Coordinates of C-alpha atoms and ligand atoms in Angstrom, one line a residue:
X1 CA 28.7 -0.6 -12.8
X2 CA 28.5 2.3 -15.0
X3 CA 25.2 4.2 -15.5
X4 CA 24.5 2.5 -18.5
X5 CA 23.7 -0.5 -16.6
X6 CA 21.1 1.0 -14.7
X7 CA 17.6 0.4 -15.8
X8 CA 16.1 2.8 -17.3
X9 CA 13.6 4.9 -15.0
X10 CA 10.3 3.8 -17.5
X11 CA 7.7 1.7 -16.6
X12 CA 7.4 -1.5 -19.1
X13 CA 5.0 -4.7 -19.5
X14 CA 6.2 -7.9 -21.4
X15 CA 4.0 -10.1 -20.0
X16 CA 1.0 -10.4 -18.0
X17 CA 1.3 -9.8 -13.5
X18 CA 2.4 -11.9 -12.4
X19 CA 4.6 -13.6 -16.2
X20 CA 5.2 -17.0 -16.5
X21 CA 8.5 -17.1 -14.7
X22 CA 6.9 -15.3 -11.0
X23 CA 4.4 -17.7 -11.5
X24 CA 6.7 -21.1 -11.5
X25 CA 8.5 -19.2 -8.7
X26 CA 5.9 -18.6 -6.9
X27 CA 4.7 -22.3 -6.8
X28 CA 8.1 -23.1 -5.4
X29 CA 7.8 -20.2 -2.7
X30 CA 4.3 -22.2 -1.7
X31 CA 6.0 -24.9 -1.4
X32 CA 9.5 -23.7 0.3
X33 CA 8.1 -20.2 2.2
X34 CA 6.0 -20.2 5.6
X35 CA 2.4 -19.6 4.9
X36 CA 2.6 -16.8 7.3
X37 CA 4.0 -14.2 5.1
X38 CA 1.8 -12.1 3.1
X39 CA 3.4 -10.3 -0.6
X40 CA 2.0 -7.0 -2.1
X41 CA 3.0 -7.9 -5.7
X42 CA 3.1 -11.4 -6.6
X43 CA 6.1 -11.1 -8.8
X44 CA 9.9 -12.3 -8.2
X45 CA 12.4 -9.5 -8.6
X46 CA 15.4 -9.5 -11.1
X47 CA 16.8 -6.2 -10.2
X48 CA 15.5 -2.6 -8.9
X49 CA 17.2 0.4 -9.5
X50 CA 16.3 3.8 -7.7
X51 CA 12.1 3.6 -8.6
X52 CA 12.2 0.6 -10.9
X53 CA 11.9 -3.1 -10.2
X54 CA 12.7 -5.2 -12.7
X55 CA 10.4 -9.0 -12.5
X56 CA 12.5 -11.8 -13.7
X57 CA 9.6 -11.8 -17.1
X58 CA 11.6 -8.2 -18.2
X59 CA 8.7 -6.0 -16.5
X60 CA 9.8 -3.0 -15.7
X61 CA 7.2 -2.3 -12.5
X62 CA 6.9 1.4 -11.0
X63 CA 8.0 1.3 -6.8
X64 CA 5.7 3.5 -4.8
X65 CA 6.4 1.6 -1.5
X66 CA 10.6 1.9 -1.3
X67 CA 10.0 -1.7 0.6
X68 CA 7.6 -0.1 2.7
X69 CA 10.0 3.1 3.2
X70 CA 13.1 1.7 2.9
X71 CA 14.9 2.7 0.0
X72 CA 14.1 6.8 0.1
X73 CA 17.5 7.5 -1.6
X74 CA 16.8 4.9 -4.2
X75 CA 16.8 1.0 -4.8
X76 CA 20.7 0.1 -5.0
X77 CA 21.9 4.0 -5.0
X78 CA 25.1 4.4 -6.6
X79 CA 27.3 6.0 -3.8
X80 CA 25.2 3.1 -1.2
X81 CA 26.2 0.2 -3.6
X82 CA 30.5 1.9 -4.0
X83 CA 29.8 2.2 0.0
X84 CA 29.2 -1.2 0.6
X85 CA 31.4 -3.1 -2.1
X86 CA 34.5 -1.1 -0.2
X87 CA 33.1 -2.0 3.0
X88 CA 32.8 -5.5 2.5
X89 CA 36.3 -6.2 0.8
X90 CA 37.7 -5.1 4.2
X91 CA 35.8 -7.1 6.8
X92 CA 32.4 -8.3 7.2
X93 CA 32.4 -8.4 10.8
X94 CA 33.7 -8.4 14.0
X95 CA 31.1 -7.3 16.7
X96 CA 31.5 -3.5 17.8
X97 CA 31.3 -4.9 21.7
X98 CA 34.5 -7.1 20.5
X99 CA 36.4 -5.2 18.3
X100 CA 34.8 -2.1 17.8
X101 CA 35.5 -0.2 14.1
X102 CA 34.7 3.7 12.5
X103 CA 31.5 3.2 10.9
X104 CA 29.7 2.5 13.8
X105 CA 31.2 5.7 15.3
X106 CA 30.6 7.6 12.5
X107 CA 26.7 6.6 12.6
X108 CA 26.3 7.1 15.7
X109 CA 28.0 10.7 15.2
X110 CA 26.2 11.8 12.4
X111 CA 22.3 10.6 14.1
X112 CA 23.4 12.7 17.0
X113 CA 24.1 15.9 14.8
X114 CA 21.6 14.9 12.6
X115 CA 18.6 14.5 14.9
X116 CA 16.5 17.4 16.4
X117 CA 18.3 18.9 20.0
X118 CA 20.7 20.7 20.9
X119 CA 21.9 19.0 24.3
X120 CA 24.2 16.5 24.3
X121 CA 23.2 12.7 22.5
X122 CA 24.2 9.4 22.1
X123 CA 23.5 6.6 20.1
X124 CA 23.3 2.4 19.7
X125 CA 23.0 0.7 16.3
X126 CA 20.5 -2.4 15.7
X127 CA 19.0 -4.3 13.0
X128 CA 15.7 -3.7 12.9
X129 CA 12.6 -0.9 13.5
X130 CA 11.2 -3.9 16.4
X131 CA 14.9 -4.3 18.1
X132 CA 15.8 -0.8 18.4
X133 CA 12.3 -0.2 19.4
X134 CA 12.9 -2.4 22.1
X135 CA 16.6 -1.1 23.1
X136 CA 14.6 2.4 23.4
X137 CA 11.4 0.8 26.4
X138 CA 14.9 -0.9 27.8
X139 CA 16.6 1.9 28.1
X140 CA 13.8 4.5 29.3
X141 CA 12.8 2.0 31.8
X142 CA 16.4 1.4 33.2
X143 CA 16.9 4.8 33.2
X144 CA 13.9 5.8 35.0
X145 CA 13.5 2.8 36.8
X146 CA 9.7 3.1 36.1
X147 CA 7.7 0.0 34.3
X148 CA 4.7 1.0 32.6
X149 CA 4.8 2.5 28.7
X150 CA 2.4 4.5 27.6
X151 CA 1.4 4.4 23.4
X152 CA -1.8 4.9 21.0
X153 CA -4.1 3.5 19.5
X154 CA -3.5 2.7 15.6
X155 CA 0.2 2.6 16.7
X156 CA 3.1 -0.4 14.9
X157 CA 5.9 -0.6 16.6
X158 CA 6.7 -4.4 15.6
X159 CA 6.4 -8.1 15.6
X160 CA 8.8 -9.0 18.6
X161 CA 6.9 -9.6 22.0
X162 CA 7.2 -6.5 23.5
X163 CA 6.8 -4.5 20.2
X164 CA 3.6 -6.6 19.4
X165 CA 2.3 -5.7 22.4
X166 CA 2.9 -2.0 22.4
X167 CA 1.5 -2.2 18.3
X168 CA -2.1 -1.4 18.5
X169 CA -3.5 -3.9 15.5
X170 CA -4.7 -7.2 16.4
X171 CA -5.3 -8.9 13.0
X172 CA -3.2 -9.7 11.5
X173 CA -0.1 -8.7 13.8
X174 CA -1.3 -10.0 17.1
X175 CA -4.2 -12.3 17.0
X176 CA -2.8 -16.2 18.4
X177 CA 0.5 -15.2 19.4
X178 CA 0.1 -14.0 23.3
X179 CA 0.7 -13.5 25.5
X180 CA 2.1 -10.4 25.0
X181 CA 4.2 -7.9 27.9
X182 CA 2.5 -6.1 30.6
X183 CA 2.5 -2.7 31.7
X184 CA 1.7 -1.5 28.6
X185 CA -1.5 1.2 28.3
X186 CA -2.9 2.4 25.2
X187 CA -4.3 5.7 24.7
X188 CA -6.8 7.6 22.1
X189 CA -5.0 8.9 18.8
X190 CA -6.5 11.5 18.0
X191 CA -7.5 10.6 14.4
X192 CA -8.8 13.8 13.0
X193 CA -10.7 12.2 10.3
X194 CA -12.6 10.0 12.5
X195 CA -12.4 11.9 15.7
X196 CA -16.1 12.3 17.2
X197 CA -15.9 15.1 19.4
X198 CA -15.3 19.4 18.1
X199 CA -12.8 19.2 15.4
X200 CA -11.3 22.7 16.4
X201 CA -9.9 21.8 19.9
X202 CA -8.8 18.5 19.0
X203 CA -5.3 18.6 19.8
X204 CA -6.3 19.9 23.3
X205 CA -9.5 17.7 23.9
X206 CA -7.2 14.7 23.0
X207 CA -4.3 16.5 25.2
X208 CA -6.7 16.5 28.0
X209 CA -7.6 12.9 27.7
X210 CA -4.8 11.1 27.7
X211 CA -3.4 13.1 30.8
X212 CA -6.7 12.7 32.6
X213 CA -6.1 8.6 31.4
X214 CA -2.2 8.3 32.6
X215 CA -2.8 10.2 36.0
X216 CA -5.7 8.6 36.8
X217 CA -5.3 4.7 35.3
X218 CA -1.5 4.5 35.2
X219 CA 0.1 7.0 37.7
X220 CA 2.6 9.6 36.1
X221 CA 5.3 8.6 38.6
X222 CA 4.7 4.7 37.0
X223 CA 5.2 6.2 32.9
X224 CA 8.8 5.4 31.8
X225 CA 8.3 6.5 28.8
X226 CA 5.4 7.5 26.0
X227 CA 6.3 6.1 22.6
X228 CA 4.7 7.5 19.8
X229 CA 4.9 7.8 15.9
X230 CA 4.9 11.4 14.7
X231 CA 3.4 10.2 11.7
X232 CA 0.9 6.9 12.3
X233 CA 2.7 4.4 9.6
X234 CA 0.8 1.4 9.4
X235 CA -2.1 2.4 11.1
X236 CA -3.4 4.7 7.6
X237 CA -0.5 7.8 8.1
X238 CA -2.6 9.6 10.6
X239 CA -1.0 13.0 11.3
X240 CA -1.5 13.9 14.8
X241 CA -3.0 17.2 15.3
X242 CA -0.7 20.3 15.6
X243 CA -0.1 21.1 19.3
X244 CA -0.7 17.1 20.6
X245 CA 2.5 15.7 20.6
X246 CA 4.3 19.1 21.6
X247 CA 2.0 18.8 24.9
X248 CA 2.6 15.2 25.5
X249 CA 6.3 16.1 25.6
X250 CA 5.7 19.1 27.5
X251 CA 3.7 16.6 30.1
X252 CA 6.6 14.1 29.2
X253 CA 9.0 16.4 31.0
X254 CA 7.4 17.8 33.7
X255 CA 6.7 14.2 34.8
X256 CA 10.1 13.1 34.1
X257 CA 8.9 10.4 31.4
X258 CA 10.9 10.0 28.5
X259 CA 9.6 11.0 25.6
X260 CA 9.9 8.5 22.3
X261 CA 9.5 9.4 18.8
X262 CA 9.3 6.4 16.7
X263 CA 11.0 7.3 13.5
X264 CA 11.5 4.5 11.8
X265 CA 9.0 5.1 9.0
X266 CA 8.6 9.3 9.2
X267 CA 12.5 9.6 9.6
X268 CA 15.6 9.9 7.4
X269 CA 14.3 12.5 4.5
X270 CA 10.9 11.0 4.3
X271 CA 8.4 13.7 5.5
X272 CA 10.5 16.8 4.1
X273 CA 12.4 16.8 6.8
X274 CA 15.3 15.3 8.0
X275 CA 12.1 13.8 11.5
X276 CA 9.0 14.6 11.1
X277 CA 9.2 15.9 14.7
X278 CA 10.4 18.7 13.1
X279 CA 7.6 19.7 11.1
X280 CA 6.2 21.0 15.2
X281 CA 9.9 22.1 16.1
X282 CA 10.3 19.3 18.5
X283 CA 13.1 18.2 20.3
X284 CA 12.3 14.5 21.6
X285 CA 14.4 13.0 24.6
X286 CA 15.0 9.7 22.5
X287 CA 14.4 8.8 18.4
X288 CA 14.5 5.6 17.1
X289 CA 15.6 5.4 13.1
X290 CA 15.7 2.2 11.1
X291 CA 14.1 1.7 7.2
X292 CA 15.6 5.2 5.1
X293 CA 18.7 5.2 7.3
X294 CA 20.7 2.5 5.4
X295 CA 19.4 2.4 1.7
X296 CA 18.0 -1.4 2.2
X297 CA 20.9 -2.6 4.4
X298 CA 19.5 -3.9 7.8
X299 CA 20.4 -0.7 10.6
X300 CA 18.5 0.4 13.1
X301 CA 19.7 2.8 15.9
X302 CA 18.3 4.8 19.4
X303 CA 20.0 8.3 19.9
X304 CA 18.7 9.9 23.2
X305 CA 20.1 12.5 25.4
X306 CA 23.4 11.5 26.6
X307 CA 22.9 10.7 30.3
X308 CA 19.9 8.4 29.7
X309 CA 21.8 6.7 27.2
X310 CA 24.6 6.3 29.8
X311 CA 22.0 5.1 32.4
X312 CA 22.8 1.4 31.3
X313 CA 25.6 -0.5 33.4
X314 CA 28.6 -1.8 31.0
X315 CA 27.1 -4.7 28.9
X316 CA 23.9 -4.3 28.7
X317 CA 23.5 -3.7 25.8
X318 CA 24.6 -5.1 23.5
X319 CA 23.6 -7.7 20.1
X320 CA 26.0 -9.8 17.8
X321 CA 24.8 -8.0 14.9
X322 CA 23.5 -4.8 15.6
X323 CA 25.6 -2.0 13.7
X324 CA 27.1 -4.3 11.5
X325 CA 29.9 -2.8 9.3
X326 CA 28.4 -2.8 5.5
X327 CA 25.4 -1.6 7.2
X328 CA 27.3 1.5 8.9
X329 CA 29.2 1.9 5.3
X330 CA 25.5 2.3 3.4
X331 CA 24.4 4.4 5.8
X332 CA 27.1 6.7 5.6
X333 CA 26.9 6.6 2.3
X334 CA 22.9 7.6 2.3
X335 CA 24.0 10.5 4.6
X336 CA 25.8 11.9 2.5
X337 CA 23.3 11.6 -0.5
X338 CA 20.5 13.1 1.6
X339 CA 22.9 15.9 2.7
X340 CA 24.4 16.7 -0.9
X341 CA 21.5 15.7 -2.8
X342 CA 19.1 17.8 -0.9
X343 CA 16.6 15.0 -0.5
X344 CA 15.0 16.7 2.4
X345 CA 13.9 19.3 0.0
X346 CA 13.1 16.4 -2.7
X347 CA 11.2 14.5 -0.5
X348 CA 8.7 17.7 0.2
X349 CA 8.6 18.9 -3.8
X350 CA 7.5 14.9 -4.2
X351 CA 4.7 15.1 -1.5
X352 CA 3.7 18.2 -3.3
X353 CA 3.2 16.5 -6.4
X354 CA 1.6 13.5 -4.7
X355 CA -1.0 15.3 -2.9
X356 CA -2.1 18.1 -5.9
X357 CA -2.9 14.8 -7.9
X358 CA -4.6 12.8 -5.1
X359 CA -6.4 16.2 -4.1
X360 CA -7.6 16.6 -7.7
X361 CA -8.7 12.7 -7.7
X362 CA -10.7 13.1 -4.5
X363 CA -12.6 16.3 -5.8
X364 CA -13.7 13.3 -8.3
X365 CA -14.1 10.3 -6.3
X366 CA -16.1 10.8 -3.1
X367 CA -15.0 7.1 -2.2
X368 CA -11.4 9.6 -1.4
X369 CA -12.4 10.7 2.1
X370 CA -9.1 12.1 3.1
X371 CA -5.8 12.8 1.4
X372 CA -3.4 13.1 4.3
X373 CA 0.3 13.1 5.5
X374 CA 3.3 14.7 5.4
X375 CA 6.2 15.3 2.7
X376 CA 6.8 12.1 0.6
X377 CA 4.2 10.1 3.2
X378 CA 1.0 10.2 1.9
X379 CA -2.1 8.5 2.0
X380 CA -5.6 8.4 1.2
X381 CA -8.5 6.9 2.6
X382 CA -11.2 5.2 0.3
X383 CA -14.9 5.0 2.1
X384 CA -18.3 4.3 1.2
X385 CA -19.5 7.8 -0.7
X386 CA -21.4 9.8 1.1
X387 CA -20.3 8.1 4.3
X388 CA -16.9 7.9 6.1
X389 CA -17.7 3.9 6.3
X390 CA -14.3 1.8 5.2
X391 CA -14.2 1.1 1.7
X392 CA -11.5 -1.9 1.9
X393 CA -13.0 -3.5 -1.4
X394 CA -12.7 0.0 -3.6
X395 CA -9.2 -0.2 -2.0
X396 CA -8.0 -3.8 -3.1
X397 CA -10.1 -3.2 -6.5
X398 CA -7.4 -0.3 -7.3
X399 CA -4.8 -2.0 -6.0
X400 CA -4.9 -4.7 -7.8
X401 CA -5.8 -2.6 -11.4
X402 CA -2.2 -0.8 -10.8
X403 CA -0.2 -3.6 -9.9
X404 CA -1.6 -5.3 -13.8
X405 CA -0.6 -2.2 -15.3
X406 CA 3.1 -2.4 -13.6
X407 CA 2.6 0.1 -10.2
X408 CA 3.3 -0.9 -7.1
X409 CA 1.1 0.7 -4.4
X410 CA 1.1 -0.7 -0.5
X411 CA -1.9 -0.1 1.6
X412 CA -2.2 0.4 5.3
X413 CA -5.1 1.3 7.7
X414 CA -6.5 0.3 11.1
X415 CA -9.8 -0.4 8.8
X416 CA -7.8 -1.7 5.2
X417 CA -8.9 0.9 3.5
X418 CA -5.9 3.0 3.0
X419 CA -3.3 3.5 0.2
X420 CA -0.1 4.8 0.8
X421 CA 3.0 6.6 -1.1
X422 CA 6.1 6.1 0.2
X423 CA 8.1 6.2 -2.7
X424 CA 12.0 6.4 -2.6
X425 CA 12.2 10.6 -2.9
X426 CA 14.4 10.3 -6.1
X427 CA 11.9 8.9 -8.3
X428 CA 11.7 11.4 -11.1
X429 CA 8.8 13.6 -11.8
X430 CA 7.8 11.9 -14.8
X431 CA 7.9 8.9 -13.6
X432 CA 5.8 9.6 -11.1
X433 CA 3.4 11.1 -12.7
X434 CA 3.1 7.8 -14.6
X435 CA 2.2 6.7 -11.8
X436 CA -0.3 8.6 -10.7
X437 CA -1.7 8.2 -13.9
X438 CA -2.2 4.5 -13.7
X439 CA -3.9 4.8 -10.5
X440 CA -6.6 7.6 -12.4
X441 CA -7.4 5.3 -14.6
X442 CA -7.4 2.3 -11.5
X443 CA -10.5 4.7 -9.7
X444 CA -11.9 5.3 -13.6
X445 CA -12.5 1.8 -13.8
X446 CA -14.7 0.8 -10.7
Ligands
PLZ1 N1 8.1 1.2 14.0 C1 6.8 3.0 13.0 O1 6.7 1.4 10.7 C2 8.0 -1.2 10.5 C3 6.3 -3.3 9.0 C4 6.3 -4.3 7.9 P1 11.1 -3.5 11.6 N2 6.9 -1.1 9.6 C5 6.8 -2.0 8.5 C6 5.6 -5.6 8.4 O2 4.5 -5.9 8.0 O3 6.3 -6.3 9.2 C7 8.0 -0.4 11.7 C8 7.4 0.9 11.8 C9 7.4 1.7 12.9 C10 8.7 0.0 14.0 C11 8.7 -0.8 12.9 C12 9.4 -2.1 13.0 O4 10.5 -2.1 12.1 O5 12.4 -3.1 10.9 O6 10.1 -4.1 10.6 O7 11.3 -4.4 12.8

């Protein structure tokens, strides 16, 4: 494919949202598709290329979600796509526990450099954010051989079993499908925006509480691990305060608890660093990756310090997919983009934009109660004016004036009232400014 090919980086209506042609598709998705899966845009895609999706009508739709995070280094990136045709011309699989190949190596090599710590690390691949998260409770609990996890409120870690039950959410990722697995104990988040208590000691106060909670409801010597997001994804990208995380860890250790970061939306470029750990200098015993670490390709890994990766007898772990070859090949390939490209750096000059223009829209609309996150992760939080009461309606209301004037925006939020930015970090300036133009004119009209 030469660069001609690629579509063109301009946002461009032909018909209606959704055109004639989503529309008979999505009467056949009705009819084909389980009920139980929701859609953000009701269009059918034709082709995306770095920020652009193409709708099988010719509209030309502006991505500000990278399927939700996914696709940081752009919708079918060059080098990702040469990566993966070379990869699958020379075998699509074999297991790595049967036949075990480079790639897989290669990941695993470049998460251990990659990821913050300087002891030694090791990694397993999966293939997906809920499976990995999984492998990493597995793991810290074999390890320490301790049952009960300890995670926050507003958390996602998933849709399997355990992952649903260590998400936070019960509508609509919980609510019918129990029971869910035990030993599981949620703790505050301290949610700065909505925290009740003295907003200057938060990180401490919160610090306090959740110690106070695990000695006295769990037991220390009970925590395997604490699993946390260093920036809340679903639950409205809720920054914790400075100093929080660095004291759970610090607690983490002197408890011998293994401490989680769950990277799989904050990591690989996103934030404006390579974790968002980093942004507090943290070195976490164990990170899980998935979503930006493969350019769309399904790969998820776990990289922890060595001897509690080792802690596992031979075989047990294990999955017929996990680390699949044209998976290890993109992801490889998306390495080396972030790495040469400087999308670390790209990600924060693209968070810069995003939040001087959400900052100037909030100074306008008091329904913006917060514009928050980190990098190329941000959100904002729509409320009643005047009040910090959720403002879901003003929310779906812009949403859905974007999406007819070809932006795609995804929205998150323990009280569905937040939109988020996660656009893949090479969409150009221009473009996104486009953007962010649309959505002006989206809070103009309400
Ligand atoms: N941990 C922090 O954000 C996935 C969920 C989409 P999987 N978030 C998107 C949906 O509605 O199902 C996520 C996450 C964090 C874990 C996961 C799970 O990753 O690859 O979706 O399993």
């Amino acid at each position: 494919m030469t660069s001609q090919d690629r579509l063109p980086q301009t946002r461009h209506l032909v018909t209606e949202i959704p055109g004639p042609k989503s529309m008979a598709a999505m009467a056949r998705r009705k009819e084909a598709v389980s009920g139980g899966l929701g859609m953000a845009i009701p269009v059918i895609v034709s082709r995306a290329h770095d920020a652009i999706i193409e709708d099988i009508d010719g509209n030309r739709i502006i991505d500000l979600g990278a399927g939700i995070g996914v696709v940081t280094v752009g919708n079918s990136a060059p080098r990702v796509v040469k990566a993966v045709q070379e990869a699958v011309e020379k075998f699509t699989h074999t297991n790595f526990t049967t036949a075990p190949y480079l790639g897989y190596i290669e990941v695993c090599e470049a998460l251990n450099r990659l990821t913050p710590g300087k002891f030694a690390k090791k990694s397993i691949l999966q293939n997906s954010g809920a499976e990995a998260v999984e492998n990493a409770i597995k793991i810290a609990r074999h390890y320490t051989k301790r049952p009960a996890v300890v995670v926050f409120e507003h958390a996602y870690h998933g849709r399997t079993n355990l992952t649903m039950a260590l998400t936070a959410k019960n509508l609509p990722y919980k609510d019918g499908f129990g029971p869910f697995a035990n030993e599981i104990y949620r703790m505050p988040m301290p949610y700065s925006y909505r925290w009740l208590g003295n907003p200057d000691t938060i990180a401490q106060d919160a610090l306090d509480m959740v110690i106070h909670k695990i000695e006295k409801e769990v037991g220390a010597h009970n925590v395997a691990a604490i699993l946390i997001e260093p920036v809340v994804g679903e639950g409205g990208f809720i920054v914790p305060p400075v100093g929080f995380m660095p004291g759970l860890q610090k607690f983490a250790t002197e408890n011998k608890i293994v401490f989680i970061a769950d990277e799989v939306q904050s990591g690989f470029a996103r934030t404006g660093k390579m974790f968002a750990v980093e942004h507090e200098g943290m070195e976490p015993d164990m990170i899980v990756s998935a979503k930006g670490i493969a350019g769309g390709l399904p790969l998820a890994a776990v990289t922890a310090r060595a001897e509690i990766m080792d802690s596992s007898h031979v075989g047990g772990l294990g999955g017929t997919y996990g680390g699949n070859p044209i998976a290890c090949a993109a992801a490889l390939a998306v390495i080396e983009m972030i790495e040469e490209e400087k999308l670390v750096e790209r990600a924060a000059h693209v968070g810069d934009i995003l939040f001087a223009a959400l900052n100037a829209l909030k100074v306008k609309y008091p329904i913006i109660g917060e514009v928050r996150g980190r990098g190329a992760m941000v959100a904002i939080e729509l409320v009643h004016a005047g009040t910090k009461d959720p403002n879901p309606e003003a929310m779906a209301k812009v949403i859905k004036y974007c999406q007819s004037k070809g932006v795609l925006i995804l929205t998150a939020g323990t009280y569905g009232n937040v939109i988020r930015f996660l656009p893949p970090v090479v969409i150009t300036d221009e473009l996104l400014k486009d953007a962010l133009g649309v959505l002006a004119e989206g809070f103009a009209s309400l």
